Amino acid sequence: MRTDFSNWTRAVQNKICEITEELEEDKVFTEDNWERAEGGGGITRIIQEGKIFEKAGVNTSEVYGEITAGIRAQLNIVGERFFACGISLVMHPSNPMVPTVHANFRYFEVYNEHDVIIDSWFGGGVDLTPYYLFEEDAIHFHESLAQSCNRFGENWYKKFKQQCDDYFVNHHRNGERRGIGGIFYDHLRPSVEMTPTHLFEFSKSNAEAFIQAYFPIVARRHDLGFSQAQKLWQLHRRGRYVEFNLLHDRGTTFGLKSNGRTESILMSLPLEARFEYDYQSVPNSEEEKLQKILMAPIAWVK
Amino acid sequence: MRTDFSNWTRAVQNKICEITEELEEDKVFTEDNWERAEGGGGITRIIQEGKIFEKAGVNTSEVYGEITAGIRAQLNIVGERFFACGISLVMHPSNPMVPTVHANFRYFEVYNEHDVIIDSWFGGGVDLTPYYLFEEDAIHFHESLAQSCNRFGENWYKKFKQQCDDYFVNHHRNGERRGIGGIFYDHLRPSVEMTPTHLFEFSKSNAEAFIQAYFPIVARRHDLGFSQAQKLWQLHRRGRYVEFNLLHDRGTTFGLKSNGRTESILMSLPLEARFEYDYQSVPNSEEEKLQKILMAPIAWVK
């Protein structure tokens, strides 16, 4: 499974980068290959200041080695060595009418002192952060994920949608969500009913659902006009994205504490953000409408 | 001391705001008075998009109440109730030739179950974050602080300068400092030789040294011209300021965990910041020169 999952992350990385480059037309990803001193490494691909994407990162990594005290405290796991691989992407479009997206699929193994595997699990997530809400886009996005999830487990969409709403929370902002959610799951452990192959297929299906869910939205919205005030609102919301990632995101803190590559981890931050004191949106505006949804997530799939 | 220190913070707040408004000419601070449900409150004063300051906050607060589990874990203190008051300010100028400054002076008391004071201490700090280095400014700034510190304790400047260099570190950036430092001290406890009055006078002297150290720099530099590339470098450095404050600053995390007012705490963030992937400064440029100093702090006072 290690090799299969790892190979698959690189195949998906290629596919997503190809689709993105087709949309961008003139710009291609730059690639950085990096190695981790303690074992493993990754491939970081970035587009910056493109026609459509202000900043987009599509990264794969495969890291392994000793479970250090830092990693142990962070993950609360028992064992001597670990293996982790995954694909992680964040895309921040320039146009405030196009939502930011984040997706991540990962696989984890834990070994005892005899290098025998004693635990393993799959994790992943896909979530959308719009600046202006197009209801049909939100429904399309969530329905794609729901169809994928419910083919693999009973009520999985409902469950993982809830986990997503519970995870991407700016606790210091009265519980405001980072975006309108999607799915988030972790520690999906193989069992007799739920084979590794089944869970691997689930990851593949979700990655495909992400592609079907997101890029049509980009294609539909990237040519829409917008005002300077709408751009400022986007930059304000991107400030909240930064706050979540640096204050609350476990992936970011795990990466920084396990001596991951800082530039690859912080590729998730938008190119530009604003932190205006006590920002207030205009009553009954589109901005306020979105803000209310961020405070009280909606069931997009009936 | 509670009342004296608290009254003094508000007097200094007034003085600093007056000096700032004189420089700004057309713009005055807006003021928000806020209360903390568990006890106390504060006065937050902000200028945004002024002629000189893109964003400047000068806050006082006085908070008290139960030592909750969150506060206990954060501060590692024994006791039932606490009192804390202080002034905290961050000023981000628009012009990249003018440095950002941060200063903070605070006083803390701890009580047992009979409301008897069992511990108290003074803390504070003043530090400078330039985007372009003018050596005479750096020397002037550090000398003002050195003169203040060394009137109150032997080697205090040297000691507190070191503590400042050790505190404002972006550990995830190979130990890069947020700026060129200043002084930082905490847990200065009154004793027979070091009376509360002495330590209070030390706080006052440092606040005066801050005023003498910073505003002449602003007056000297705010009219200098700059290029778009220099503005982008400033925004990149402000990204690092955001990273430090959200990932590493104890004041920020203490504030957010003790149910402080989020808007007042996060006033420290710059109005605008950039997070460019793998930013590289030009070899032998002014930007690279500063970056090297941030990696290896300089002894500005001989």
PDB file of C-alpha atoms in Angstrom, chain A residues 92 129-131 168-179 232-249 268-270 272-281 290-291 294-295, chain B residues 242 246 262-263 266 269 271 275:
ATOM      1  CA  HIS A  92      -6.055  30.799  -4.467  1.00  0.00           C
ATOM      2  CA  THR A 129     -13.635  28.862   0.521  1.00  0.00           C
ATOM      3  CA  PRO A 130     -15.726  31.223  -1.617  1.00  0.00           C
ATOM      4  CA  TYR A 131     -15.574  34.996  -1.307  1.00  0.00           C
ATOM      5  CA  PHE A 168     -12.094  24.452   9.850  1.00  0.00           C
ATOM      6  CA  VAL A 169     -13.142  26.763  12.665  1.00  0.00           C
ATOM      7  CA  ASN A 170     -11.557  30.039  13.716  1.00  0.00           C
ATOM      8  CA  HIS A 171     -12.242  29.519  17.414  1.00  0.00           C
ATOM      9  CA  HIS A 172     -10.931  33.007  18.238  1.00  0.00           C
ATOM     10  CA  ARG A 173     -13.539  34.462  15.837  1.00  0.00           C
ATOM     11  CA  ASN A 174     -16.606  33.163  17.656  1.00  0.00           C
ATOM     12  CA  GLY A 175     -16.537  29.925  15.696  1.00  0.00           C
ATOM     13  CA  GLU A 176     -16.523  31.427  12.215  1.00  0.00           C
ATOM     14  CA  ARG A 177     -15.648  28.777   9.591  1.00  0.00           C
ATOM     15  CA  ARG A 178     -12.856  29.227   7.091  1.00  0.00           C
ATOM     16  CA  GLY A 179     -15.209  28.454   4.216  1.00  0.00           C
ATOM     17  CA  LEU A 232     -10.706  44.112  -0.643  1.00  0.00           C
ATOM     18  CA  TRP A 233     -13.313  41.757   0.800  1.00  0.00           C
ATOM     19  CA  GLN A 234     -11.426  38.826  -0.722  1.00  0.00           C
ATOM     20  CA  LEU A 235      -8.186  40.064   0.884  1.00  0.00           C
ATOM     21  CA  HIS A 236      -9.979  40.408   4.236  1.00  0.00           C
ATOM     22  CA  ARG A 237     -11.255  36.826   4.005  1.00  0.00           C
ATOM     23  CA  ARG A 238      -7.755  35.701   3.050  1.00  0.00           C
ATOM     24  CA  GLY A 239      -6.560  37.242   6.309  1.00  0.00           C
ATOM     25  CA  ARG A 240      -8.941  34.858   8.077  1.00  0.00           C
ATOM     26  CA  TYR A 241      -7.525  31.986   6.000  1.00  0.00           C
ATOM     27  CA  VAL A 242      -4.047  32.896   7.278  1.00  0.00           C
ATOM     28  CA  GLU A 243      -5.333  33.084  10.858  1.00  0.00           C
ATOM     29  CA  PHE A 244      -6.843  29.606  10.651  1.00  0.00           C
ATOM     30  CA  ASN A 245      -3.805  27.993   9.051  1.00  0.00           C
ATOM     31  CA  LEU A 246      -1.275  29.481  11.480  1.00  0.00           C
ATOM     32  CA  LEU A 247      -3.335  29.361  14.687  1.00  0.00           C
ATOM     33  CA  HIS A 248      -5.438  26.207  14.350  1.00  0.00           C
ATOM     34  CA  ASP A 249      -4.478  23.890  11.482  1.00  0.00           C
ATOM     35  CA  SER A 268      -1.085  27.182   1.652  1.00  0.00           C
ATOM     36  CA  LEU A 269      -0.998  30.877   2.587  1.00  0.00           C
ATOM     37  CA  PRO A 270      -2.492  33.252   0.023  1.00  0.00           C
ATOM     38  CA  GLU A 272      -1.800  38.613  -0.343  1.00  0.00           C
ATOM     39  CA  ALA A 273      -3.933  39.165   2.741  1.00  0.00           C
ATOM     40  CA  ARG A 274      -5.352  42.086   4.709  1.00  0.00           C
ATOM     41  CA  PHE A 275      -5.873  42.385   8.446  1.00  0.00           C
ATOM     42  CA  GLU A 276      -8.135  45.373   8.873  1.00  0.00           C
ATOM     43  CA  TYR A 277      -9.079  46.295  12.425  1.00  0.00           C
ATOM     44  CA  ASP A 278     -12.704  45.469  13.276  1.00  0.00           C
ATOM     45  CA  TYR A 279     -13.852  44.895   9.685  1.00  0.00           C
ATOM     46  CA  GLN A 280     -17.609  45.290   9.368  1.00  0.00           C
ATOM     47  CA  SER A 281     -19.495  44.198   6.283  1.00  0.00           C
ATOM     48  CA  LEU A 290     -21.628  34.837   3.230  1.00  0.00           C
ATOM     49  CA  GLN A 291     -20.448  35.764   6.727  1.00  0.00           C
ATOM     50  CA  LEU A 294     -19.701  30.913   7.816  1.00  0.00           C
ATOM     51  CA  MET A 295     -21.190  31.252  11.301  1.00  0.00           C
TER      52      MET A 295
ATOM     53  CA  VAL B 242       2.307  37.721  10.813  1.00  0.00           C
ATOM     54  CA  LEU B 246       0.363  33.850  15.085  1.00  0.00           C
ATOM     55  CA  THR B 262      -9.651  39.249  19.512  1.00  0.00           C
ATOM     56  CA  GLU B 263      -9.777  42.523  17.572  1.00  0.00           C
ATOM     57  CA  LEU B 266      -4.799  41.046  16.480  1.00  0.00           C
ATOM     58  CA  LEU B 269      -1.046  42.349  12.473  1.00  0.00           C
ATOM     59  CA  LEU B 271      -2.845  45.939   7.329  1.00  0.00           C
ATOM     60  CA  PHE B 275       3.312  35.289   1.436  1.00  0.00           C
TER      61      PHE B 275
END
